[in-house]
JSON list of C-alpha atoms and ligand atoms in Angstrom, two decimals:
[
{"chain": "A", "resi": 154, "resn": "UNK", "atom": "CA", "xyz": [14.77, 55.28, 136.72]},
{"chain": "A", "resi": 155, "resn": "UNK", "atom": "CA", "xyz": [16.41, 57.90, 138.39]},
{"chain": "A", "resi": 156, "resn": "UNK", "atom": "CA", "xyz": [15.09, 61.51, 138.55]},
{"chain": "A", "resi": 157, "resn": "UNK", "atom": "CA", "xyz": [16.96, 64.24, 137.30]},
{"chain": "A", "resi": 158, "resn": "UNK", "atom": "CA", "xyz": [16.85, 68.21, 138.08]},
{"chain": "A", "resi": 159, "resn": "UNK", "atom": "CA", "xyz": [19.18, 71.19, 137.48]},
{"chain": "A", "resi": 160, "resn": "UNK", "atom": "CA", "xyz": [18.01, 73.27, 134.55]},
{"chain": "A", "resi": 161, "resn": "UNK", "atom": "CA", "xyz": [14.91, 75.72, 134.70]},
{"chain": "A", "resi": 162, "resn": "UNK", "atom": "CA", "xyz": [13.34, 74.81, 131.46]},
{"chain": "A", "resi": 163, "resn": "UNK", "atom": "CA", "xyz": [14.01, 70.93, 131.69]},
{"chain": "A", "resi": 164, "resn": "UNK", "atom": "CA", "xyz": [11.39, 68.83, 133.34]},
{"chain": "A", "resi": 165, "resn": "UNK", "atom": "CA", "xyz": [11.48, 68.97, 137.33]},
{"chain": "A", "resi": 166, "resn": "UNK", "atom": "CA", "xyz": [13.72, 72.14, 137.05]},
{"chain": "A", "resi": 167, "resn": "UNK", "atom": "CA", "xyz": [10.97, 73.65, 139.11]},
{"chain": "A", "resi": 168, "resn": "UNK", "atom": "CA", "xyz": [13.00, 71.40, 141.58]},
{"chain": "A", "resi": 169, "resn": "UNK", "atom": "CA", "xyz": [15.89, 73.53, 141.92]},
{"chain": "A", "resi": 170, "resn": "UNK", "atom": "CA", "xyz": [16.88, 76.41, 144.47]},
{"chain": "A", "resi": 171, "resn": "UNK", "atom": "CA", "xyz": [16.97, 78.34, 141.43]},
{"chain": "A", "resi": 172, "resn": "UNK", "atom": "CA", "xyz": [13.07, 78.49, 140.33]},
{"chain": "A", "resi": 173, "resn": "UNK", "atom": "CA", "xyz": [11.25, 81.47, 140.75]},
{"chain": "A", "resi": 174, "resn": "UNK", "atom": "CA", "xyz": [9.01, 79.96, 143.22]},
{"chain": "A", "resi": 175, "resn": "UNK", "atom": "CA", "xyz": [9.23, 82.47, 146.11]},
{"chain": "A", "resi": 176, "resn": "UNK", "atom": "CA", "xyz": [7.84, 81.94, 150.26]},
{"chain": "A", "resi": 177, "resn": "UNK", "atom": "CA", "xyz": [7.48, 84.03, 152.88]},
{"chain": "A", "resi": 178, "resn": "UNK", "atom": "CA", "xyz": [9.54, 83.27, 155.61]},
{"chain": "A", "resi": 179, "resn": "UNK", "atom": "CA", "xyz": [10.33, 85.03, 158.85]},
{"chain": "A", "resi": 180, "resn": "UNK", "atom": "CA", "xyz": [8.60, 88.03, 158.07]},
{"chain": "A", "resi": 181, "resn": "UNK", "atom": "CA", "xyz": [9.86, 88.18, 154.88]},
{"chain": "A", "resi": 182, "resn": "UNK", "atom": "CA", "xyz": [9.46, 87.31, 151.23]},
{"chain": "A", "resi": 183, "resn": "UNK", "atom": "CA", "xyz": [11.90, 85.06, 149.12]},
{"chain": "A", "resi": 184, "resn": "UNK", "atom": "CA", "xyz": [11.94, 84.82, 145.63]},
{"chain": "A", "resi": 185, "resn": "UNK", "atom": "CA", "xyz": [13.59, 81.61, 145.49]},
{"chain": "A", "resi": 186, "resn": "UNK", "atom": "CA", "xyz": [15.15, 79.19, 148.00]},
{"chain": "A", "resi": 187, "resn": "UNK", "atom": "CA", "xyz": [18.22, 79.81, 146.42]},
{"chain": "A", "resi": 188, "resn": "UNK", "atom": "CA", "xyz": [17.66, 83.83, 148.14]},
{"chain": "A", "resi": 189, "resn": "UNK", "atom": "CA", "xyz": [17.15, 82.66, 151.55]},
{"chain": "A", "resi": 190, "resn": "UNK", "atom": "CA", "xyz": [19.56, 80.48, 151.82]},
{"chain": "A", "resi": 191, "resn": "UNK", "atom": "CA", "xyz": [22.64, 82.27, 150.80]},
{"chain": "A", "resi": 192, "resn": "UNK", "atom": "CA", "xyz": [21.57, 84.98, 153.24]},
{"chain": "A", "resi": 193, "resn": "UNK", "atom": "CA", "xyz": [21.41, 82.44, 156.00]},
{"chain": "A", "resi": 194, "resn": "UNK", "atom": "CA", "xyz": [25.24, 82.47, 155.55]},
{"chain": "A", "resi": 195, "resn": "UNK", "atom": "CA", "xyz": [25.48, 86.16, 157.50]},
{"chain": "A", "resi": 196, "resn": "UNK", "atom": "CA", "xyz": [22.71, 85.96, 159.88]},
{"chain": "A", "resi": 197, "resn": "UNK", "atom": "CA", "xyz": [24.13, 86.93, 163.16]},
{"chain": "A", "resi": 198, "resn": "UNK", "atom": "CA", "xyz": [27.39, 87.72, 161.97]},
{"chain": "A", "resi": 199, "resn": "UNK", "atom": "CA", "xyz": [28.57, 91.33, 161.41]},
{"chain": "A", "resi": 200, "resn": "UNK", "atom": "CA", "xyz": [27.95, 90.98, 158.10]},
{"chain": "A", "resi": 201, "resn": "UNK", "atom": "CA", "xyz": [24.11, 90.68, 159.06]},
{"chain": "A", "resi": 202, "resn": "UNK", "atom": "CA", "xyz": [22.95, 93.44, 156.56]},
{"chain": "A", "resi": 203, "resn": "UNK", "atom": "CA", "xyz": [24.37, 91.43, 153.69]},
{"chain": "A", "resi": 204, "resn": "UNK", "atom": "CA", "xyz": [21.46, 89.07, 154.15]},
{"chain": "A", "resi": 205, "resn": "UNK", "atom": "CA", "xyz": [19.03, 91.77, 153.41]},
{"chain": "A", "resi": 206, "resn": "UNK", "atom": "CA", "xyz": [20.95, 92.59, 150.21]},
{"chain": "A", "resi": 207, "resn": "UNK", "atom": "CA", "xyz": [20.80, 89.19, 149.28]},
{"chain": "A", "resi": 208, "resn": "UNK", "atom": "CA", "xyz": [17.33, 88.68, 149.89]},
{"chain": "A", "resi": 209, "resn": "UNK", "atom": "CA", "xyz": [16.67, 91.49, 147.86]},
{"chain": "A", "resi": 210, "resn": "UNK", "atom": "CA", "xyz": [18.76, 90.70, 145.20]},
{"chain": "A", "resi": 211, "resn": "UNK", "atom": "CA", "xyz": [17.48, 90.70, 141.08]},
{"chain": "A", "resi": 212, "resn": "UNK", "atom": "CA", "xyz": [18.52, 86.87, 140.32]},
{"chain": "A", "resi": 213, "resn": "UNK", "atom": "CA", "xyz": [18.60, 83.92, 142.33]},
{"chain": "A", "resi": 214, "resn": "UNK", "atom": "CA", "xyz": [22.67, 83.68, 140.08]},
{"chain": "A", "resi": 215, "resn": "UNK", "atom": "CA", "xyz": [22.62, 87.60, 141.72]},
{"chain": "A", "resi": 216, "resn": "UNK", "atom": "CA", "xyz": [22.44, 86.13, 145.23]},
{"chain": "A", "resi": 217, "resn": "UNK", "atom": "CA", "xyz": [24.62, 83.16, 145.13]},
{"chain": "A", "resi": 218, "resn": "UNK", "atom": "CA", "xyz": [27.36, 85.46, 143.73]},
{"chain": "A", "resi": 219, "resn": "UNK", "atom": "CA", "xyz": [27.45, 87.12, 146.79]},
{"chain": "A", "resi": 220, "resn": "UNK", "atom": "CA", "xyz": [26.34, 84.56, 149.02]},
{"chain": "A", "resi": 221, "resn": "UNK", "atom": "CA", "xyz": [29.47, 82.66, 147.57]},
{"chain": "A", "resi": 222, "resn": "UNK", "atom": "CA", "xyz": [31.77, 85.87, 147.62]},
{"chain": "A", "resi": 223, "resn": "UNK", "atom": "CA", "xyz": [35.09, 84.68, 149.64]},
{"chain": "A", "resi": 224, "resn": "UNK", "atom": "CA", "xyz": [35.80, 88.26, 150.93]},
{"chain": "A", "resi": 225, "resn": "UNK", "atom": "CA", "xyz": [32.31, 87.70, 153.23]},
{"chain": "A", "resi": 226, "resn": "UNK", "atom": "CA", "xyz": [32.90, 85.83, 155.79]},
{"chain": "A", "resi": 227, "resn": "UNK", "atom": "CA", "xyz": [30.44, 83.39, 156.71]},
{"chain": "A", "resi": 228, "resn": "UNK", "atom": "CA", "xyz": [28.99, 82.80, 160.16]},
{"chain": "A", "resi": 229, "resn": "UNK", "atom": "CA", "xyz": [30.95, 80.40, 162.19]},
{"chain": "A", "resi": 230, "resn": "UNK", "atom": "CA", "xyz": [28.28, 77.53, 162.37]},
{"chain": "A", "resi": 231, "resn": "UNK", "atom": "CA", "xyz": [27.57, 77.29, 158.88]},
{"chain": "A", "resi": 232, "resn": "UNK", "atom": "CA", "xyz": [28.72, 73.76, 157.93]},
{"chain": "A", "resi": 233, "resn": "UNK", "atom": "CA", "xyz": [26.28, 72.30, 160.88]},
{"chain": "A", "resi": 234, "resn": "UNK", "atom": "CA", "xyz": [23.59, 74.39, 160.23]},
{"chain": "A", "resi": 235, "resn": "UNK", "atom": "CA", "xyz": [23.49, 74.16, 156.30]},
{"chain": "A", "resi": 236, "resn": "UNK", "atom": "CA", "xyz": [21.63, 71.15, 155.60]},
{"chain": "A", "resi": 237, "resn": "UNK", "atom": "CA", "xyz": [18.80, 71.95, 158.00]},
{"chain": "A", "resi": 238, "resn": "UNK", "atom": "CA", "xyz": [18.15, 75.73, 156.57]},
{"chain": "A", "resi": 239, "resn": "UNK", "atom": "CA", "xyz": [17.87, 74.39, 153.49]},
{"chain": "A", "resi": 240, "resn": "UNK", "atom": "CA", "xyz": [15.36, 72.18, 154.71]},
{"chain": "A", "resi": 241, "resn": "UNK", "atom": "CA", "xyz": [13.51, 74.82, 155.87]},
{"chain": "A", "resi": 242, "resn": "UNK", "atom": "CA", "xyz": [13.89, 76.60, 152.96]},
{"chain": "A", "resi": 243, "resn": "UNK", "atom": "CA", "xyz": [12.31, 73.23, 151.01]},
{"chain": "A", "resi": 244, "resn": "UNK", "atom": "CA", "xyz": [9.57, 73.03, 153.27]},
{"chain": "A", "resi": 245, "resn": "UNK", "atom": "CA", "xyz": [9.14, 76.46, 152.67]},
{"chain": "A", "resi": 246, "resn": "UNK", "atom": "CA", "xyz": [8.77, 76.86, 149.58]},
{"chain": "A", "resi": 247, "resn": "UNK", "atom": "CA", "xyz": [6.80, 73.93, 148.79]},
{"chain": "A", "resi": 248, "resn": "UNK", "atom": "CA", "xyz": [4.10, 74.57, 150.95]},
{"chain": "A", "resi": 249, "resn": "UNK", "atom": "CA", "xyz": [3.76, 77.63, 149.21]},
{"chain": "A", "resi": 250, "resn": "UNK", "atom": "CA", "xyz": [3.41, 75.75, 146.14]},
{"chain": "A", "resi": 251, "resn": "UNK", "atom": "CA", "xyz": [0.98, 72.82, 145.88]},
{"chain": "A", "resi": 252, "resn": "UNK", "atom": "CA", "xyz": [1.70, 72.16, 142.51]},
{"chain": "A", "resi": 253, "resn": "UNK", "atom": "CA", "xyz": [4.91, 71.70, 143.29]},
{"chain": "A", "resi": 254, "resn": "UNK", "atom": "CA", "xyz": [4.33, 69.49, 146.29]},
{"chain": "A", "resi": 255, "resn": "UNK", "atom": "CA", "xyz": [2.08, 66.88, 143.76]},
{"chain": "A", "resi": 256, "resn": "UNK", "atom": "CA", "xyz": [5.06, 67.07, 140.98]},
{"chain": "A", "resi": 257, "resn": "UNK", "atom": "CA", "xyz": [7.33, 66.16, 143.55]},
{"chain": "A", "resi": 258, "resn": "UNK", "atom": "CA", "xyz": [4.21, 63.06, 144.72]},
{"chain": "A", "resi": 259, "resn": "UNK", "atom": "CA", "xyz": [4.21, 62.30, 141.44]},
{"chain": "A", "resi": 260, "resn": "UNK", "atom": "CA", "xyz": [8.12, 61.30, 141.65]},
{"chain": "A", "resi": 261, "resn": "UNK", "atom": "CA", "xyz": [7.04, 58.05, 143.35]},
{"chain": "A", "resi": 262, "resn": "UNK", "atom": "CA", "xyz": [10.11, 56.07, 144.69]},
{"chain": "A", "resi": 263, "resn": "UNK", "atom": "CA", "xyz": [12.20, 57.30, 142.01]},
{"chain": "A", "resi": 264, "resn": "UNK", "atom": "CA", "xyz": [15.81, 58.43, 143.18]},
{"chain": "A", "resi": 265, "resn": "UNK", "atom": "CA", "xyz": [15.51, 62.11, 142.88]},
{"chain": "A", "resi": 266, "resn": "UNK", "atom": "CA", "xyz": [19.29, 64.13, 141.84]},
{"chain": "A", "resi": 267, "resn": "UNK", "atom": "CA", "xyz": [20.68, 67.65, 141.55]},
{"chain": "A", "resi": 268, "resn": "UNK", "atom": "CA", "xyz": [22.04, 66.58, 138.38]},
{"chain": "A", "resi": 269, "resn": "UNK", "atom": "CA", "xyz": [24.95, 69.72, 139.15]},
{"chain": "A", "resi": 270, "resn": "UNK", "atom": "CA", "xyz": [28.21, 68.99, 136.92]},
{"chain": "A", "resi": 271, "resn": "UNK", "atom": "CA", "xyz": [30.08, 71.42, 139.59]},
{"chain": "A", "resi": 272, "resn": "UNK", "atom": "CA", "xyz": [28.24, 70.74, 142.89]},
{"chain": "A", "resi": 273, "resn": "UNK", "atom": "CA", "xyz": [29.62, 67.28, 144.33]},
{"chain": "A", "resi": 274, "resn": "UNK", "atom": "CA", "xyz": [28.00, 68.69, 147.83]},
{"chain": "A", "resi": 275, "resn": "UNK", "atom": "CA", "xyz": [24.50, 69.27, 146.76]},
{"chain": "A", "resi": 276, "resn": "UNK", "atom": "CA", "xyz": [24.81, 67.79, 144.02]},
{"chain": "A", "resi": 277, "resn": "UNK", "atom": "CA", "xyz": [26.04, 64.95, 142.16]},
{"chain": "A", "resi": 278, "resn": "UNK", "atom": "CA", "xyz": [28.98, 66.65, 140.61]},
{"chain": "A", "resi": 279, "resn": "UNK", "atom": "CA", "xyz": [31.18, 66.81, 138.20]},
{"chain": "A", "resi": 280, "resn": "UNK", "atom": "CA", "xyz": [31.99, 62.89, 138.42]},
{"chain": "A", "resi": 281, "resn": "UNK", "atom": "CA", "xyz": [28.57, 61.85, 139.04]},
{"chain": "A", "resi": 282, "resn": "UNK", "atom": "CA", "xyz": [29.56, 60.71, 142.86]},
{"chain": "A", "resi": 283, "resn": "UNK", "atom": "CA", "xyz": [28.31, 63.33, 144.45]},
{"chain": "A", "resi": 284, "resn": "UNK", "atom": "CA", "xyz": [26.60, 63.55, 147.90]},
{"chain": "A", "resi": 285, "resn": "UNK", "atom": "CA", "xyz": [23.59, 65.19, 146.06]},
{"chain": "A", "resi": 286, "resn": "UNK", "atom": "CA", "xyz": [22.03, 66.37, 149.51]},
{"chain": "A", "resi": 287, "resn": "UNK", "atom": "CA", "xyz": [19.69, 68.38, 147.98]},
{"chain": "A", "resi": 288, "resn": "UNK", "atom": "CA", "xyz": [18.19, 65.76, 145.87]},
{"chain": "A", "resi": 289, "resn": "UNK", "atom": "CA", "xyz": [18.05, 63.63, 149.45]},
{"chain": "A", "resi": 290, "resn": "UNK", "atom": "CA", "xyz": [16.51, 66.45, 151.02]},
{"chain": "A", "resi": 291, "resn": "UNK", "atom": "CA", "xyz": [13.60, 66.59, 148.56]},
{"chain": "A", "resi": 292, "resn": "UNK", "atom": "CA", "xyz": [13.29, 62.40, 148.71]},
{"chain": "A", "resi": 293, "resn": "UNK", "atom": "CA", "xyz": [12.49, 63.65, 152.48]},
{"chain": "A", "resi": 294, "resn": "UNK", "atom": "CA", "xyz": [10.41, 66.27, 151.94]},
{"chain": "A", "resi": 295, "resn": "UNK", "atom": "CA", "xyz": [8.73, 63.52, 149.44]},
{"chain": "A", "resi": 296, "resn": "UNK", "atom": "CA", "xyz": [8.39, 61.25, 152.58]},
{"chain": "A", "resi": 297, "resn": "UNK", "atom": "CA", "xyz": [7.07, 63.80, 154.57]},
{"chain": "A", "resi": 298, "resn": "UNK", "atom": "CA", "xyz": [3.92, 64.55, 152.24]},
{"chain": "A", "resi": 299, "resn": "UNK", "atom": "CA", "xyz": [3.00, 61.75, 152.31]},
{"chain": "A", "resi": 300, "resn": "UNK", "atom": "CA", "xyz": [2.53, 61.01, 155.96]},
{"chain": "A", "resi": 301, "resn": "UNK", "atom": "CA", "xyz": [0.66, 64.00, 156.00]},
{"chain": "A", "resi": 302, "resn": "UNK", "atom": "CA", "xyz": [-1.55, 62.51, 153.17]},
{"chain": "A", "resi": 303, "resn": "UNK", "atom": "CA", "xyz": [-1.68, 59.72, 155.17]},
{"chain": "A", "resi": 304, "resn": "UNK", "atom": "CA", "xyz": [-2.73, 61.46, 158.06]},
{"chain": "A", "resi": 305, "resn": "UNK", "atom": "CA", "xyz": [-5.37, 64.05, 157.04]},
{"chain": "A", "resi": 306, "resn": "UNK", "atom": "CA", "xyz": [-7.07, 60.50, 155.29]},
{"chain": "A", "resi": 307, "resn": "UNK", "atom": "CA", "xyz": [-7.13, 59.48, 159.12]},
{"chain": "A", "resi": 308, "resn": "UNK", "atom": "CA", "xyz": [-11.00, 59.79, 160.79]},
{"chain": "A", "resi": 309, "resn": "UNK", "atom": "CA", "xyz": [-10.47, 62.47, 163.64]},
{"chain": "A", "resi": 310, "resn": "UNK", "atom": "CA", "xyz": [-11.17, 61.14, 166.92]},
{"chain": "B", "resi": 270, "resn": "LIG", "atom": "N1", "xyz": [22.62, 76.51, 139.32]},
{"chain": "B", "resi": 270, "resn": "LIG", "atom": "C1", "xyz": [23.62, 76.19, 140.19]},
{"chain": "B", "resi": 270, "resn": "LIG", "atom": "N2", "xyz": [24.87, 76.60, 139.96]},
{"chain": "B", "resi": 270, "resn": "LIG", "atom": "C2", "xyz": [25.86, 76.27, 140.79]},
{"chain": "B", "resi": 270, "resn": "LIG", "atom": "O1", "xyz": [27.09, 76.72, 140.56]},
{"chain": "B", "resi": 270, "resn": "LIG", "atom": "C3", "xyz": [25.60, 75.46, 141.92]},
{"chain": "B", "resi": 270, "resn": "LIG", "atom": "N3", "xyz": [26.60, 75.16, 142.82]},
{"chain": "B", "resi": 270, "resn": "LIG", "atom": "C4", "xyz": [24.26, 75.04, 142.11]},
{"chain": "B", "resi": 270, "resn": "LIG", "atom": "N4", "xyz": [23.92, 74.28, 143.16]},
{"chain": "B", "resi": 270, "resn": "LIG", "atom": "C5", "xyz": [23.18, 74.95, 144.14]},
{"chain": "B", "resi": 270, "resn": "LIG", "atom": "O2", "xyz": [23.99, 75.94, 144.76]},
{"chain": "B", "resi": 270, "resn": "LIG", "atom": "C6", "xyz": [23.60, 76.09, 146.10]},
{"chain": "B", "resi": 270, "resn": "LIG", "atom": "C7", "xyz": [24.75, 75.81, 147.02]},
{"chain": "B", "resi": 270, "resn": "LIG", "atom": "O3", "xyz": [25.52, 76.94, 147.06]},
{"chain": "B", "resi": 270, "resn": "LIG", "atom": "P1", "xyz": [26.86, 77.02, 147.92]},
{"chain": "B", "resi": 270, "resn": "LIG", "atom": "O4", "xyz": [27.91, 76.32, 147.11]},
{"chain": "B", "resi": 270, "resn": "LIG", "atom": "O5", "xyz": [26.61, 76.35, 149.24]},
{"chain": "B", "resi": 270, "resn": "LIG", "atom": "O6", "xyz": [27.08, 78.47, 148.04]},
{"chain": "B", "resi": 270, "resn": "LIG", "atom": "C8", "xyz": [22.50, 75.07, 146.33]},
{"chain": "B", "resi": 270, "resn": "LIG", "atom": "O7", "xyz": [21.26, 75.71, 146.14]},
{"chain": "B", "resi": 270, "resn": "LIG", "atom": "C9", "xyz": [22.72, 74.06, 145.25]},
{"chain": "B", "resi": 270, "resn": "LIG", "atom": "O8", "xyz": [21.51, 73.41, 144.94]},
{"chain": "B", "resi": 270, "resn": "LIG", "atom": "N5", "xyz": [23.30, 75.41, 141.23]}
]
């Protein structure tokens, strides 16, 4: 059975960018994933200040707004370089978690989806044929524990 995520205060809602589970990350705290990676979107641009704001901003909903603002102009390679900041955000964030990292064990081989009804990117939208790459990205990260289980179970030679 499949594994769904979106809201806070449903089961797995921990799961989404949205959860107040904040990182540090290049010298610099992030209350959610959700904060660092709409301020990726200006990074290097001349709108590089904005990222600040946004990392600083009251709500994760707070920084999407302006992350998602059309009048800001986003930095050129965004579509390439999406998918692997918010892997870095993931990784971030849930090795700053363990709890979150065994919830997320705990998943098994269960499909895991951002059950979004408007995100058919990260999502699986409002059809249910989404991409859902953040739910794919988490299946990874889910991978990814556990070779690292694996591994620190190896004898040290
Ligand atoms: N809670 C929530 N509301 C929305 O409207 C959403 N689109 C999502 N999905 C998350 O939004 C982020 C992507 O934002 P951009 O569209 O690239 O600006 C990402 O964190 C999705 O998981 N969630």
């Amino acid at each position: 059975m499949a594994i769904y995520f979106y809201q806070l205060d449903k089961p797995y809602g921990s799961f989404s960018n949205f959860s107040a589970h904040g990182f540090w990350l290049q010298r610099h705290y992030w209350p959610t994933a959700e904060h660092y990676y709409q301020a990726q979107k200006f990074v290097g641009t001349s709108l590089a200040s904005l990222s600040q704001v946004i990392r600083q901003a009251a709500t994760p909903t707070d920084a999407a707004r302006m992350g998602r603002d059309p009048r800001n102009l986003l930095r050129p390679d965004w579509e390439h370089i999406k998918q692997e900041v918010m892997w870095t955000a993931l990784q971030a964030k849930f090795s700053a978690h363990p709890d979150l990292q065994i919830l997320l064990l705990s998943t098994g081989d269960e499909w895991i989806v951002e059950d979004s009804p408007v995100d058919a990117y990260w999502g699986r939208g409002p059809d249910g044929q989404g991409k859902n790459y953040l739910g794919r990205l988490l299946m990874q990260l889910r991978q990814h524990l556990r070779q690292e289980q694996v591994c620190s179970r190896l004898p040290h030679g």
